[in-house]
Coordinates of C-alpha atoms in Angstrom, one line a residue:
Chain O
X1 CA 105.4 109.3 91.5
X2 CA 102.2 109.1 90.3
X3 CA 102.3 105.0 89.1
X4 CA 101.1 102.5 92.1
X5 CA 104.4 101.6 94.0
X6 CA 104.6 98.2 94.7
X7 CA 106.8 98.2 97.8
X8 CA 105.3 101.0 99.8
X9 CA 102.0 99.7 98.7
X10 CA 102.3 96.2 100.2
X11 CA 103.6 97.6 103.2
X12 CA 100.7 99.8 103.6
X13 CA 98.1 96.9 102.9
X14 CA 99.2 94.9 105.1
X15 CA 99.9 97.8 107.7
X16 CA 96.1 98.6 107.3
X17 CA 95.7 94.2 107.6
X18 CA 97.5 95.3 110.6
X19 CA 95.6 98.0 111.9
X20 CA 92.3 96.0 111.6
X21 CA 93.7 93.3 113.3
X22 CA 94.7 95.7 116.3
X23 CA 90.9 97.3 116.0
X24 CA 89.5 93.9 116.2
X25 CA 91.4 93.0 119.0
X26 CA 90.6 96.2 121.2
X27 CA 86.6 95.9 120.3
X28 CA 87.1 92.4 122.0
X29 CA 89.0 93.1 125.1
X30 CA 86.9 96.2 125.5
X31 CA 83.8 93.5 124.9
X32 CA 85.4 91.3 127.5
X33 CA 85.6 94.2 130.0
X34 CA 82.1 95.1 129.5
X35 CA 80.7 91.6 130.5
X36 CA 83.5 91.2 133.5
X37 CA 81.9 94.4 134.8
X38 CA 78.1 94.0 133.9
X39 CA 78.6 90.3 135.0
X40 CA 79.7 91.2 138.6
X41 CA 77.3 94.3 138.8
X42 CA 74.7 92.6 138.0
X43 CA 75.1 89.5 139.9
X44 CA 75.4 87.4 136.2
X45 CA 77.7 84.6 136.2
X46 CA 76.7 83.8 132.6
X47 CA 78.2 87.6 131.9
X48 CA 81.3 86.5 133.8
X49 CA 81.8 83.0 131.4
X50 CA 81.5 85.1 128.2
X51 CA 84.3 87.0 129.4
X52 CA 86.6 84.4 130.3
X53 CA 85.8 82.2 127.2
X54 CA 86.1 85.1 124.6
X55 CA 89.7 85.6 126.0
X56 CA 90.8 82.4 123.6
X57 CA 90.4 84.9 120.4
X58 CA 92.2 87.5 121.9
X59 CA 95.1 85.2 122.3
X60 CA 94.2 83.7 118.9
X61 CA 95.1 87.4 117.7
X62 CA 98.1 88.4 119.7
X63 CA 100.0 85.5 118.4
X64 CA 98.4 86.4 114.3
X65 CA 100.1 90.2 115.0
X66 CA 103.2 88.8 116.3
X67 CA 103.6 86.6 113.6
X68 CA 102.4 89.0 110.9
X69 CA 104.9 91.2 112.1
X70 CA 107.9 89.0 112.3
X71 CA 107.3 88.2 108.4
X72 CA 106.8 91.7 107.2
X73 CA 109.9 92.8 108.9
X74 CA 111.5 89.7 107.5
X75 CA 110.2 90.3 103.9
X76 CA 110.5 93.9 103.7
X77 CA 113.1 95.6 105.8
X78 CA 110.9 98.3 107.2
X79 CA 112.5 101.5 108.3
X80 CA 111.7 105.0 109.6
X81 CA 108.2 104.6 110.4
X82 CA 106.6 101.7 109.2
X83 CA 109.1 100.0 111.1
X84 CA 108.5 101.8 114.2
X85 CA 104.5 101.0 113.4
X86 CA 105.3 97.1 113.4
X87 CA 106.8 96.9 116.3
X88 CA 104.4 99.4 118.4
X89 CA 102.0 97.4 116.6
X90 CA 103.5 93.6 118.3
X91 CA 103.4 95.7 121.3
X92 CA 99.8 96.7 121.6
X93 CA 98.5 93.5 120.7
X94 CA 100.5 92.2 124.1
X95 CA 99.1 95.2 125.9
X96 CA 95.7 94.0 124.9
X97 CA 96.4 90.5 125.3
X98 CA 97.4 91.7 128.8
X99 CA 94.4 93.7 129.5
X100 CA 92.0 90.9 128.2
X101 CA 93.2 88.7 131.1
X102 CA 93.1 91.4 133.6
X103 CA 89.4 91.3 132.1
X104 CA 88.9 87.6 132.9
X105 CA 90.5 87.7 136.1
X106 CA 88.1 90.0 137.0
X107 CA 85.4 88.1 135.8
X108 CA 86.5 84.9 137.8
X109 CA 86.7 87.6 141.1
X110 CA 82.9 88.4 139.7
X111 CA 82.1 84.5 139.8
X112 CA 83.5 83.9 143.3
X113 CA 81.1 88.0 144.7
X114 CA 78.1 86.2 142.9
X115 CA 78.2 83.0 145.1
X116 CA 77.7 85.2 148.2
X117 CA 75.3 87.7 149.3
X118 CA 75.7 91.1 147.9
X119 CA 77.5 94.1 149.5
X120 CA 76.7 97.8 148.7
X121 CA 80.5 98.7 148.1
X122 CA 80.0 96.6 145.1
X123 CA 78.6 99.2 143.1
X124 CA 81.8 101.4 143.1
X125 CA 83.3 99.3 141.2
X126 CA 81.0 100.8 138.1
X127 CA 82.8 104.2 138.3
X128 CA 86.3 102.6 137.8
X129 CA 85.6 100.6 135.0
X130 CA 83.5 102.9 133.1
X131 CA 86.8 105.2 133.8
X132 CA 89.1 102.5 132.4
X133 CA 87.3 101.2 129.7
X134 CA 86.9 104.4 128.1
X135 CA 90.7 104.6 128.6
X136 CA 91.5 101.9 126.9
X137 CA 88.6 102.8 124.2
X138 CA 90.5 106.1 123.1
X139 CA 93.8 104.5 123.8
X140 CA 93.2 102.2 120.7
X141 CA 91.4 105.0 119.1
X142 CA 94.8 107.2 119.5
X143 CA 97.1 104.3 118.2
X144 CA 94.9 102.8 115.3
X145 CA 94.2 106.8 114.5
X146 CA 98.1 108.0 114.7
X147 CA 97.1 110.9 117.6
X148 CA 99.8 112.1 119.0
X149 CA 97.9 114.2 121.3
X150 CA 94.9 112.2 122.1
X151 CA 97.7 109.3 123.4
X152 CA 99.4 111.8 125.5
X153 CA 96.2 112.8 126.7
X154 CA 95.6 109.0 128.3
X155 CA 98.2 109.2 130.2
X156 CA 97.2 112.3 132.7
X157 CA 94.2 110.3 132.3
X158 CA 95.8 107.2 134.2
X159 CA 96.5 109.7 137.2
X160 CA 92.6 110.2 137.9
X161 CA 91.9 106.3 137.7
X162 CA 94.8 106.0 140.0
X163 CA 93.2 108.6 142.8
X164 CA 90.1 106.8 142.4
X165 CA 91.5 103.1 142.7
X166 CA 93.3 104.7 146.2
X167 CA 90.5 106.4 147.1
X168 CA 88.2 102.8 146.7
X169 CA 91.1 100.6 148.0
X170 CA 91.3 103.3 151.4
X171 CA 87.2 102.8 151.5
X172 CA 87.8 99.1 151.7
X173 CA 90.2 98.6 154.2
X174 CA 88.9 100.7 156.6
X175 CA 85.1 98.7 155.7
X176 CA 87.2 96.0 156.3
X177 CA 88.5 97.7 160.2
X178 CA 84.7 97.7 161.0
X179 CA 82.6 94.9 159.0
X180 CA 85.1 91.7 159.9
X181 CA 82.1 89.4 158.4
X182 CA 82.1 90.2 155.1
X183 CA 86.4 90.3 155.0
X184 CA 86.3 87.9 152.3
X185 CA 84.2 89.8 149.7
X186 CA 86.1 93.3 150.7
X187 CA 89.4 91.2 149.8
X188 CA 87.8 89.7 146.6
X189 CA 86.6 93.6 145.9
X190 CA 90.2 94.5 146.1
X191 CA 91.3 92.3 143.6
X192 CA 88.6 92.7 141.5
X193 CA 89.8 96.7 141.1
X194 CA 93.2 96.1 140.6
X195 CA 92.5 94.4 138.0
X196 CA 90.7 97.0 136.5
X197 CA 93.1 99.9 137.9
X198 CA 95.9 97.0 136.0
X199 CA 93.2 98.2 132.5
X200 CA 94.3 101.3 132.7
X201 CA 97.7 101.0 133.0
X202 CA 97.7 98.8 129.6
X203 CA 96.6 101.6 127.8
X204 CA 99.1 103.6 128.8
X205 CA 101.3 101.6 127.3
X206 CA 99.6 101.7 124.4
X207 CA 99.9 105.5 124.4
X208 CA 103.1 105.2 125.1
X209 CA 103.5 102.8 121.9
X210 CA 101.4 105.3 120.2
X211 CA 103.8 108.6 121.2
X212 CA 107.1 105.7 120.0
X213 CA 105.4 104.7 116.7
X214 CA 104.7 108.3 115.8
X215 CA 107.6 110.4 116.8
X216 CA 110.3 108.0 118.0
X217 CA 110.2 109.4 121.3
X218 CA 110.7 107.0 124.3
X219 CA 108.5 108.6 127.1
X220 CA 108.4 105.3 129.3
X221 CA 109.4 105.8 133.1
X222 CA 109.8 109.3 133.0
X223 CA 111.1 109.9 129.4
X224 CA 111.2 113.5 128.0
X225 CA 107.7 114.2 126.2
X226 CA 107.5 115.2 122.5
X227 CA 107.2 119.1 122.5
X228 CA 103.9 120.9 120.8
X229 CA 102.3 119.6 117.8
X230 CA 104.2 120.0 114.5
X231 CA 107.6 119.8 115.6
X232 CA 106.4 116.5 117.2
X233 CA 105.1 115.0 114.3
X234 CA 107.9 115.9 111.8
X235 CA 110.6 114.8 114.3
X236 CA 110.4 111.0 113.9
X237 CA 111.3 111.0 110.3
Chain N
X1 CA 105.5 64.0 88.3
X2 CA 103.9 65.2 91.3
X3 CA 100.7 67.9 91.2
X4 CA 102.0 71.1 91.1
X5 CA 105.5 70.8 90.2
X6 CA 106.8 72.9 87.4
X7 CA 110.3 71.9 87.2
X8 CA 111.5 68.5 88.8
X9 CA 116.0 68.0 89.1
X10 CA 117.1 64.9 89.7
X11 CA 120.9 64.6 90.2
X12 CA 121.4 66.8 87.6
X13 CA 125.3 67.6 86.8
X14 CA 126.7 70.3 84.1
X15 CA 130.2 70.3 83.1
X16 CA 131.7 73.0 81.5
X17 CA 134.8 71.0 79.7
X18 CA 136.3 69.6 82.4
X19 CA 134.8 72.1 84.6
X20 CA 131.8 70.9 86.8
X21 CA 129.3 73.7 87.5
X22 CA 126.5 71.8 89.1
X23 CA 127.2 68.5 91.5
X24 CA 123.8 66.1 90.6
X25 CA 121.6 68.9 92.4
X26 CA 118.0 67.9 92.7
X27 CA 115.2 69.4 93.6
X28 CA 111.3 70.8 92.5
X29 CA 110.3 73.9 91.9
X30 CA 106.9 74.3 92.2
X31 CA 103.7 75.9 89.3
X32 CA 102.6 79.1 90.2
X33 CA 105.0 80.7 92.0
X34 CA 107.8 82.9 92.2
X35 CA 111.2 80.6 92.9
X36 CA 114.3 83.0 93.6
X37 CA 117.6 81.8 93.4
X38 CA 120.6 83.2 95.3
X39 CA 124.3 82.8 96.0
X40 CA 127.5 84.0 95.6
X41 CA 129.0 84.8 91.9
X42 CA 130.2 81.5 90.2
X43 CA 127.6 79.2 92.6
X44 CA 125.8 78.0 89.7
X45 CA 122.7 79.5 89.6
X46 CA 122.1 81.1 86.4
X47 CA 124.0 77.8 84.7
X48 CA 121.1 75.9 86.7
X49 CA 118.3 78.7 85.6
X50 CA 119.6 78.1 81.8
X51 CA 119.7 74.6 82.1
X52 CA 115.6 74.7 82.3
X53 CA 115.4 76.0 78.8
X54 CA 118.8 74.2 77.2
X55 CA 120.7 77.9 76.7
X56 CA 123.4 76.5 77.7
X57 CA 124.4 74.7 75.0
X58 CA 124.9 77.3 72.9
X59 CA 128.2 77.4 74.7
X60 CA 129.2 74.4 72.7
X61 CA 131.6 72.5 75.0
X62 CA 128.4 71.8 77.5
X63 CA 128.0 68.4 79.2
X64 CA 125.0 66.8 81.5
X65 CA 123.9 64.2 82.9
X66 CA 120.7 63.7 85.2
X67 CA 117.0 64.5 84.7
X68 CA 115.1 67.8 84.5
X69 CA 111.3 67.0 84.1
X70 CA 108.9 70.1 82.4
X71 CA 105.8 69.0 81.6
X72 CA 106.3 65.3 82.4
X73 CA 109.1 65.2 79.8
X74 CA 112.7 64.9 80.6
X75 CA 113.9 67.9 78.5
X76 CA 117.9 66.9 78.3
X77 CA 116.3 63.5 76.1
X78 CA 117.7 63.7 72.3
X79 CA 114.4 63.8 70.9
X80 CA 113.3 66.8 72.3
X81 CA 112.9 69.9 69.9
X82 CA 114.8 73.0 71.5
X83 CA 112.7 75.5 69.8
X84 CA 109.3 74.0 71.2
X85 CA 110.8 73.7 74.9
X86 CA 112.3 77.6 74.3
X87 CA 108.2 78.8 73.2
X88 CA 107.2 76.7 76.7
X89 CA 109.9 78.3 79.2
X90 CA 110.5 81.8 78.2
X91 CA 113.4 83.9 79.4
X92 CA 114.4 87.1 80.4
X93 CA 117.7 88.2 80.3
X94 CA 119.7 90.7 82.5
X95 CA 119.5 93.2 80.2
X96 CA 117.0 94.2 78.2
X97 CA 117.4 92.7 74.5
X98 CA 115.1 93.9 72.5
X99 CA 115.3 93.2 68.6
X100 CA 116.2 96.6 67.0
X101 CA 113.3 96.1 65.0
X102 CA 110.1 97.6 65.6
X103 CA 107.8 97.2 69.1
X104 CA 105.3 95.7 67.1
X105 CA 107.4 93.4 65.1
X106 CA 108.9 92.3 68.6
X107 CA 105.9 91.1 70.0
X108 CA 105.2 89.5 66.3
X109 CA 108.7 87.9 66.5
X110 CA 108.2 85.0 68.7
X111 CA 104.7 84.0 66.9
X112 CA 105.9 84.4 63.2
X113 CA 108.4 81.9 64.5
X114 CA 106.5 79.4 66.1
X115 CA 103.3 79.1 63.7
X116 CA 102.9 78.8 59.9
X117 CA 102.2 82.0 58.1
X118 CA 99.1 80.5 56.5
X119 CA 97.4 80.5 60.4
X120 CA 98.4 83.9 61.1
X121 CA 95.7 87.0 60.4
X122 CA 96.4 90.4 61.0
X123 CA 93.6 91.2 63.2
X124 CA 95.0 88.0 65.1
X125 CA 98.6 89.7 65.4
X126 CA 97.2 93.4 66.5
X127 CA 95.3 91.5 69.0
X128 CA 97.9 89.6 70.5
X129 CA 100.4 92.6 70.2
X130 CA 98.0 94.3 72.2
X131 CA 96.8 91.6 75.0
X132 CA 100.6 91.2 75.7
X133 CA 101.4 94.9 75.9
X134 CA 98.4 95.6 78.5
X135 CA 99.8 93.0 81.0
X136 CA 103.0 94.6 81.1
X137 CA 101.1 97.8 81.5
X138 CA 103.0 99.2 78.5
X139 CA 100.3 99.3 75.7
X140 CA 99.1 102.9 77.2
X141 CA 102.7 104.0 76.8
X142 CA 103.3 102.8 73.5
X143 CA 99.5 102.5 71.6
X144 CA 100.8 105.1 69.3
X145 CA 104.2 104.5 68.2
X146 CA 104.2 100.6 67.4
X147 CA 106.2 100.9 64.3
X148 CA 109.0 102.8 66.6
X149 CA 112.1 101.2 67.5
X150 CA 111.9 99.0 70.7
X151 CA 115.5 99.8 71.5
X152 CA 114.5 103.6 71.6
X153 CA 112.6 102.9 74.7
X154 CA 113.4 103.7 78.1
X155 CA 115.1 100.1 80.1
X156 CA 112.5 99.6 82.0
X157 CA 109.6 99.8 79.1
X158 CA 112.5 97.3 77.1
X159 CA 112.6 94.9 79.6
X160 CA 108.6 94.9 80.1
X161 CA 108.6 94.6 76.0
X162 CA 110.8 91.5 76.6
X163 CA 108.2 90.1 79.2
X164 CA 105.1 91.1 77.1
X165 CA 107.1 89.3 73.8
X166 CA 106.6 85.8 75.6
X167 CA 103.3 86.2 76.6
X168 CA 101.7 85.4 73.1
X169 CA 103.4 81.8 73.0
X170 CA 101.8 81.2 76.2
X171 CA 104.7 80.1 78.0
X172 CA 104.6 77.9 81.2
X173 CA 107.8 78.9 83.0
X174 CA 109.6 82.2 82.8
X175 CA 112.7 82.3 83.4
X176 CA 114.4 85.6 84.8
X177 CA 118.1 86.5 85.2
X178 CA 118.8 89.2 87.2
X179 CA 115.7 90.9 85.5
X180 CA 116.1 94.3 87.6
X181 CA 119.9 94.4 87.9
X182 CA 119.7 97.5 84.5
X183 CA 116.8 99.3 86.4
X184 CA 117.0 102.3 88.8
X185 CA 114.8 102.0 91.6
X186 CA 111.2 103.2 90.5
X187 CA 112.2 100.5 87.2
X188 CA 112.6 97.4 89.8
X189 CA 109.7 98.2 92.0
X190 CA 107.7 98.3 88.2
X191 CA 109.1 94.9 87.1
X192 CA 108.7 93.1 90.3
X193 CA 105.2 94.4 90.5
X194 CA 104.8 93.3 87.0
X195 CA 106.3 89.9 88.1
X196 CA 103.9 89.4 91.2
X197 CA 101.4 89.7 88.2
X198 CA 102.4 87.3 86.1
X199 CA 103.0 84.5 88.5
X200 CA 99.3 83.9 88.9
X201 CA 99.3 82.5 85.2
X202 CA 103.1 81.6 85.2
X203 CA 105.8 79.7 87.2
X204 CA 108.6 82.4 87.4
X205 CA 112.1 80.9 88.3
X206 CA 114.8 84.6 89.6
X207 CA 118.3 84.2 90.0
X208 CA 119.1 87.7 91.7
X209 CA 121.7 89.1 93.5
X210 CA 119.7 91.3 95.2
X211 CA 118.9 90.0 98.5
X212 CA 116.3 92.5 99.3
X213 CA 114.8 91.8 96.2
X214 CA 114.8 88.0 96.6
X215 CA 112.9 88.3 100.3
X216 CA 110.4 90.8 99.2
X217 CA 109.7 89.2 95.8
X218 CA 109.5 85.3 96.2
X219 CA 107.5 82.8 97.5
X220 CA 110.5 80.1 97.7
X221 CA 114.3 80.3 97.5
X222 CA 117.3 78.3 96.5
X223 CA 120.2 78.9 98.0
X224 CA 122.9 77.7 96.1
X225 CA 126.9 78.0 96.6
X226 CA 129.7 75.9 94.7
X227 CA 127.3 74.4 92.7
X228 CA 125.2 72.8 95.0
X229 CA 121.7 73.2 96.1
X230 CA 122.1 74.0 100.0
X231 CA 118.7 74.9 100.7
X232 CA 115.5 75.5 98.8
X233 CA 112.5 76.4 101.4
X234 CA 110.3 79.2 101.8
X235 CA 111.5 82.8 101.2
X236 CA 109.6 84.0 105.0
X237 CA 111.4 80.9 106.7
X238 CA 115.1 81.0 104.6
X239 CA 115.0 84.4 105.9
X240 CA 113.7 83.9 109.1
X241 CA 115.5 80.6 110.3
X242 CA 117.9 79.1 107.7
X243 CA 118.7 75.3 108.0
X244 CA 121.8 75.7 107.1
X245 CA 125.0 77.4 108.7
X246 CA 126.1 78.2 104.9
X247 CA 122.7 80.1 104.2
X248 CA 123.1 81.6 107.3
X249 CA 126.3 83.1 106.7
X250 CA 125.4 84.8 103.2
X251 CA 122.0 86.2 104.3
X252 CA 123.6 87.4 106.6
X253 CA 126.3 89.3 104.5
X254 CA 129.1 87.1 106.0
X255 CA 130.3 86.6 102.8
X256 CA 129.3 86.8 98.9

């Protein structure tokens, strides 16, 4: 049909509405992360604030994609895809919502490390969030995007942020066996990467989202994985 | 009347003989927007819907009693001229009616009738012929072959034709039954395009049966069953979290 369909084409507006929203939402949390991270780097409380105060639009949004989605469902009776797109979509933006806190409790970890003298260890922390925050970067890239591949990608990702947070946590503790006077900033330390390692697993759950909305494929806790491209693709409709 | 209502019902009652169709509903439906109104077969709704434009009395044995306000004017009052309310609220019938006259003289129809042929030019006519073809979309379909008979078109361009035909009266309400209910799939997704359209110069009052197309298509809905007004709220929130068991039940499909 050559002629504008109606239907299909408010869908797809408000499915792009959508999409921006989601985009929007991930460039914020993403924001957030950067200024937890800078902010206990580089001793900056103010860096810290920003994050914990920009978490209030984040929330803002999470509730505007819930709701959004609710009412398109409601109005249009969505199947096949687009339905599978709303829902993922309700998803991410709690993922993200979920990740944006993990941000600010990391910045309030960030807050408490400032107030004390430094410690070299620190500086690890750099390594894991870059890792995560590029994570989460290409795991809203992959959704927003529709890659199957580049979601499934995230989530052998997650296993390498995983060995490193074990690797730093191990560090810690056995810091912890030998330098009894600083306990309180190696347990703040440990948080404060949790947190982060916590990042990474939001996106993948937004992979995971990504692998649902796009081939209908539940690959939560050990679900079978879509097979090789093509027959992937075509299999969720 | 308050800003922004089109239509205002006030205990409005319609006996059909001894039959009472509509127990003194009241309500307002509002300028500017698309009003849907739904329920079962026999619950009243397109007897309400041609209350707003007196069509009922063409049945002859048609009582009322009650107020319905258009325009800050109680249309059932005696003094009011059926023709001039008809040229303010416009209908469209479930099928498409077309005069088996020409395109042209269709959209002529309604303004030959309603202004003195000394006022009317030519250039005037062929103007307004072809304004109220380009908002239904149809003038590039049928630019060429104005003098050919409207009921030789497909439904779907009759039932635009039937739209476009009110258009030059500059109408304030249209009123739709079951404007869809002829069309095939790609035909209703055309109309209620056309209908999102028109509501930013028109209040458009639906009855459908279509629930699908009622949630997708309107801003409000009435949901009406033995001819009474049960609930008349937003579409989103009818849909989404009825007040009423009643409504409940038929948008669900429990019955209808």
């Amino acid at each position: 049909m050559n002629q504008k369909n109606l239907i299909i084409q408010a869908v797809e507006d408000a499915m792009a509405a959508f999409d921006e929203d989601i985009r929007r939402m991930g460039t914020l949390v993403l924001e957030n992360l950067r200024l937890a991270s800078e902010g206990l780097l580089q001793r900056n409380t103010d860096l810290c604030n920003r994050a914990i105060a920009d978490d209030d639009e984040v929330n803002r949004l999470e509730i505007k994609i819930d709701r959004t989605g609710v009412e398109l469902i409601t109005r249009f009776g969505p199947v096949t895809l687009n339905f599978r797109r709303i829902i993922a979509s309700m998803k991410v933006s709690t993922a993200l919502e979920r990740a944006s806190d993990h941000a600010v409790n990391l910045a309030r970890r960030g807050r408490k490390l400032n107030l004390r003298p430094p410690i070299p260890e620190t500086a690890q922390i750099k390594e894991l969030a870059d890792l995560a925050s590029a994570q989460l970067r290409d795991s809203i890239d992959a959704y927003c995007d529709g890659q199957l591949q580049n979601a499934l990608r995230i989530l052998s990702r997650d296993t390498a942020l995983d060995q490193a947070y074990e690797a730093f946590t191990k560090h810690i503790v056995s810091r912890m066996e030998t330098d009894s006077a600083h306990v309180k900033d190696y347990v703040d330390l440990l948080f404060a990467t949790r947190f982060i390692e916590r990042i990474g697993d939001q996106s993948v759950n937004i992979a995971e989202d990504t692998v649902y909305y796009l081939t209908a494929m539940d690959i939560r806790h050990g679900g079978e994985l879509p097979g090789p491209p093509g027959a992937a693709a075509s299999s969720g409709l | 009347m308050q800003d922004g209502v089109s239509i205002d019902i006030r205990d409005y009652s319609l006996w059909y003989g001894k039959f009472q169709a509509l127990l003194s509903v009241s309500t307002q439906i509002k300028q500017g927007i698309i009003t849907a109104m739904i329920g079962p077969s026999g619950c009243g709704k397109t007897t309400l819907l041609r209350s707003f434009n007196r069509i009922n009395e063409r049945y002859g044995n048609v009582s009322t009693s009650g107020l319905i306000t258009i325009l800050g004017k109680n249309i059932l009052d005696e003094d009011v001229s059926v023709a001039s309310l008809r040229k303010r609220v416009g209908m469209v019938f479930q099928r498409p009616n077309p005069l088996p006259i020409s395109i042209y003289e269709n959209i002529v129809f309604g303004i030959k009738s309603h202004t003195p042929s000394r006022e009317r030019k030519r250039a005037d006519l062929d103007a307004a012929v072809e304004s109220a073809l380009r908002e239904v979309s149809l003038w590039d379909a049928v630019k060429d072959c104005l003098d050919d008979r409207a009921t030789e078109l497909t439904l779907e361009q009759q039932q635009k034709l039937c739209i476009a035909r009110l258009l030059p009266l500059k109408p304030d309400i249209i009123l739709m039954d079951e404007p869809c209910s002829a069309l095939d799939a790609s035909g209703i997704e055309r109309i209620e395009e056309l209908i999102t359209e028109l509501k930013r110069t028109f209040t458009i009052v639906m009855v459908t049966h279509n629930m699908a197309q009622a949630r997708r298509a309107s801003d409000e809905c009435i949901f009406m069953l033995m001819g009474e007004i049960i609930e008349h709220t937003r579409t989103l929130d009818m849909f989404m979290n009825p007040q009423h068991e009643k409504t409940a039940m038929y948008i669900e499909g429990r019955y209808g």
